[in-house]
Coordinates of C-alpha atoms in Angstrom, one line a residue:
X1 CA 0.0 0.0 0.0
X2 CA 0.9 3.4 -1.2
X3 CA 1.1 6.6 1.1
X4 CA 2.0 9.3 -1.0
X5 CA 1.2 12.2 1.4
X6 CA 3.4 10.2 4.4
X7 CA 7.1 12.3 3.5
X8 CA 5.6 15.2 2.3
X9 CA 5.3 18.2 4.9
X10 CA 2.4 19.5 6.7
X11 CA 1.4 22.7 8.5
X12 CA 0.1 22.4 12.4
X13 CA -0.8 25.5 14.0
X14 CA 1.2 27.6 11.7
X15 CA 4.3 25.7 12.3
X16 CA 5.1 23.5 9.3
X17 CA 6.4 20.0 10.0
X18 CA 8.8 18.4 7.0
X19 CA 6.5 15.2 6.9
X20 CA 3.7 13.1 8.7
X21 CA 6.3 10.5 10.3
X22 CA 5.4 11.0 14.2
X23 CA 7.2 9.8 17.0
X24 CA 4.5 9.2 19.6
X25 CA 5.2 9.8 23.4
X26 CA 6.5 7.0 24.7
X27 CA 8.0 6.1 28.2
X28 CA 12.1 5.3 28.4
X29 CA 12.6 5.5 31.7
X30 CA 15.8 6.9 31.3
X31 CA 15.1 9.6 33.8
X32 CA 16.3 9.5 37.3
X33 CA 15.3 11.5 39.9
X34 CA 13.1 13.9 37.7
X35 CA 16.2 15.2 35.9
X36 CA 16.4 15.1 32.0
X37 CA 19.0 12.7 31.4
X38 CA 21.4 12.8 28.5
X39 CA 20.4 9.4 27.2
X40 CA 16.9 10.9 26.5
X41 CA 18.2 13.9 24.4
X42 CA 20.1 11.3 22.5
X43 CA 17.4 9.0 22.0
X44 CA 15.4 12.0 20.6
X45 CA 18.4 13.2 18.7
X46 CA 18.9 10.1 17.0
X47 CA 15.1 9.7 16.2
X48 CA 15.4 13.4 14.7
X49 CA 18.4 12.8 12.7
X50 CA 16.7 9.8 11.2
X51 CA 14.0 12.0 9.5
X52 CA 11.0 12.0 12.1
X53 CA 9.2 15.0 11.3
X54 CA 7.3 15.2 14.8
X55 CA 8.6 13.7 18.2
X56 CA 6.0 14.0 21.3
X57 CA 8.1 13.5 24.7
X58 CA 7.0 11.0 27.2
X59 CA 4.8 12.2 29.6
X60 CA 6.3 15.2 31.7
X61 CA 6.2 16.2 35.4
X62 CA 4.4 19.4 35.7
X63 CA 2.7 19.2 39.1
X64 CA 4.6 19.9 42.1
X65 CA 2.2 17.8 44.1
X66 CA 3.4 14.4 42.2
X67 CA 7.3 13.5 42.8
X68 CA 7.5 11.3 39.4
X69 CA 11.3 10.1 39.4
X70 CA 11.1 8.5 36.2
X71 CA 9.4 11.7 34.6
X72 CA 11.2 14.8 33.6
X73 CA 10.7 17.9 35.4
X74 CA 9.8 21.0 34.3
X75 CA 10.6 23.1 36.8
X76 CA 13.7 22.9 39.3
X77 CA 17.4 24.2 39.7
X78 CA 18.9 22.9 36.3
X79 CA 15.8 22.2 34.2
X80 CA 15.9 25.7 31.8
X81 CA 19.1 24.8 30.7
X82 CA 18.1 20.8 30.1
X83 CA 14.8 21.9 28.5
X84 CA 17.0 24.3 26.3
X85 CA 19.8 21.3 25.0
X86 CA 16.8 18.8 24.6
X87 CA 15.0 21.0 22.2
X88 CA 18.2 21.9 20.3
X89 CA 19.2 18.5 20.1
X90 CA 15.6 17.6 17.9
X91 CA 15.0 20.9 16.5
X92 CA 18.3 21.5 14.7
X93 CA 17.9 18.6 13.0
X94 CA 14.9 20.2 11.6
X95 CA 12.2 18.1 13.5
X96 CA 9.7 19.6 16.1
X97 CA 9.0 18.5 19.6
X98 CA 6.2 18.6 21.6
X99 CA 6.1 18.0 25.1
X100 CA 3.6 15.8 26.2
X101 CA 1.1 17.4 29.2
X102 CA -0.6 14.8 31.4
X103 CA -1.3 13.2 34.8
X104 CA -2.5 9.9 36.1
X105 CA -5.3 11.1 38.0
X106 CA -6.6 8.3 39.8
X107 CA -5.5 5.8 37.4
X108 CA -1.7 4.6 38.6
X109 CA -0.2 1.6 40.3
X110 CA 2.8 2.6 41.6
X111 CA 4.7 2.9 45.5
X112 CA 3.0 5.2 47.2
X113 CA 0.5 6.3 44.5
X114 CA -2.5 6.2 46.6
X115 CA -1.5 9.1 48.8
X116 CA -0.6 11.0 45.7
X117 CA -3.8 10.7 44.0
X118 CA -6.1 13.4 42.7
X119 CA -9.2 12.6 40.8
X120 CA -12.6 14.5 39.5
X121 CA -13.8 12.7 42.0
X122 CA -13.4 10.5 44.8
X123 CA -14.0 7.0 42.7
X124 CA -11.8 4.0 42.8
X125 CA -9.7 3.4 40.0
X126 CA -10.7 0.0 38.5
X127 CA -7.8 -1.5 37.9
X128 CA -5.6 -0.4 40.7
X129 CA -8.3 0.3 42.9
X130 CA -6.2 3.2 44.1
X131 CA -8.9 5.4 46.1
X132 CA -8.4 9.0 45.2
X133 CA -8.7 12.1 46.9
X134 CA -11.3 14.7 45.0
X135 CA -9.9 17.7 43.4
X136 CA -11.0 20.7 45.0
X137 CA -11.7 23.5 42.9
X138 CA -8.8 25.7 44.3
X139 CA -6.5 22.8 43.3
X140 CA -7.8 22.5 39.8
X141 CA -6.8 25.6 39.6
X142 CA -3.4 25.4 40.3
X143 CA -3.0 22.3 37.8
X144 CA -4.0 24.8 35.2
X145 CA -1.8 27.6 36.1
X146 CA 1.3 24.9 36.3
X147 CA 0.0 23.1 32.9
X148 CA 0.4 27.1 31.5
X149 CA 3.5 28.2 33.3
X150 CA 4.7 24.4 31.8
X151 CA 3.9 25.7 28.2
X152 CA 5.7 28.6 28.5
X153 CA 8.6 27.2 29.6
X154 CA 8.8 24.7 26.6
X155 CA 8.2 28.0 24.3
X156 CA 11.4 29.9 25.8
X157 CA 13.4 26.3 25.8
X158 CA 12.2 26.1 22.1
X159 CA 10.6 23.1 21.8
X160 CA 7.8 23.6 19.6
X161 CA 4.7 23.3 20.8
X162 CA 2.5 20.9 23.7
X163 CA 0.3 17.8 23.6
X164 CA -2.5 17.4 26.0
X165 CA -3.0 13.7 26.4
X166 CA -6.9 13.0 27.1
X167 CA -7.4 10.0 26.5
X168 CA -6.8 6.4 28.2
X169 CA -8.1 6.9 31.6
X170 CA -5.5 9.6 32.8
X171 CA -6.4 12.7 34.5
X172 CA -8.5 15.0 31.7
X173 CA -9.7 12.1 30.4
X174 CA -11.2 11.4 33.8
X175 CA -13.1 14.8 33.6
X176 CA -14.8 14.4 30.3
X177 CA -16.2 10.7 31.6
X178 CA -19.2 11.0 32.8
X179 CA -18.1 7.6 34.7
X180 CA -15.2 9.1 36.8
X181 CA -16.4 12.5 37.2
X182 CA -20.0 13.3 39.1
X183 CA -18.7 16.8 41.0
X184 CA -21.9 18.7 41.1
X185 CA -19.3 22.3 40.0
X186 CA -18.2 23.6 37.1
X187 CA -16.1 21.2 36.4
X188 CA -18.7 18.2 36.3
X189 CA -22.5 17.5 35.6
X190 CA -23.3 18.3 31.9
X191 CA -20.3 17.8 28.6
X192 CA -19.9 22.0 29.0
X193 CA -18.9 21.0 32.6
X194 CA -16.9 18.3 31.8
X195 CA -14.9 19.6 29.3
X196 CA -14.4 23.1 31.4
X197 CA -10.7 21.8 32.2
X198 CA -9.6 20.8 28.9
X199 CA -10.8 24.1 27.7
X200 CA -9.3 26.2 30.1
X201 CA -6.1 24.6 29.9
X202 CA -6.2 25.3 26.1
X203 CA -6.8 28.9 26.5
X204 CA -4.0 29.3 29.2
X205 CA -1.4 27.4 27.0
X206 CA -2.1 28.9 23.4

């Protein structure tokens, strides 16, 4: 089978992207201790070199409220200058990367997880059965202003834009699902409800 559009290049909010070959986000754990190691860069590097046109990082660690080892951190004593050699490793070889914006919400089975756990609402996770704690509005917003001090970050580090992962069961997934969220706010109820994060967070990183 023939793809004749797959190495030609595309334009994505105004930015245009040499071809259609995405790297997805996809977890190395090559990060220790949240810091953005330099086998990561290299792996990205590498794939970038190779001719990717688009490489979405694995998930990374935006909240303060989650301590994520295996995730890069955004925000810490040496992360500006990480963030900065990352993008410049992908970039200058004339792909774009995206950094990837999500959290588990309830939905994790890790060490210590169930004391870390925020969730639309207080609902067990049905695979872990990790029992969450319900966000309370005043800690919604405080995801949103990290997920938009996050994106600006990336911008000045020059990656080249964010990707909000909503979907399998993490965190804004969560909020649109009428099964794991029944808050009786803004934030739940009816789709507008529902979808109020994901919008917000939209408008506070474009």
């Amino acid at each position: 089978m023939e793809y004749p559009l797959l190495l030609e290049p595309i334009t994505l909010a105004g930015r245009t992207v040499r071809n259609r070959v995405v790297h997805a986000s996809m977890s190395t754990r090559y990060t220790q201790n949240q810091d953005i190691d330099p086998r990561l860069v290299r792996y990205h590097a590498n794939r970038a070199a190779g001719g990717t046109g688009l490489i979405v990082t694995e998930p990374l660690n935006v909240l303060p409220w989650h301590d994520r080892s295996h995730r890069p951190a955004l925000f810490g004593p040496n992360t500006r200058d990480a963030l900065a050699r990352w993008a410049d490793a992908v970039e200058s070889r004339g792909c774009r990367l995206l950094g990837q914006f999500q959290d588990s919400g309830r939905g994790h089975r890790e060490a210590g997880r169930s004391q870390q756990a925020w969730a639309p609402s207080a609902l067990p996770d049905d695979l872990s059965w990790t029992m969450p704690r319900e966000m309370p509005t005043h800690r919604i917003h405080e995801a949103i202003e990290y997920f938009g001090k996050g994106a600006r970050r990336l911008e000045e580090a020059g990656f080249s834009g964010v990707e909000l992962s909503a979907g399998h069961g993490h965190l804004f997934h969560q909020f649109l699902s009428p099964a794991a969220n029944i808050r009786d706010d803004e934030y739940g109820g009816d789709v507008e409800g529902r979808t109020r994060l994901l919008r917000e967070l939209i408008e506070v990183i474009t």
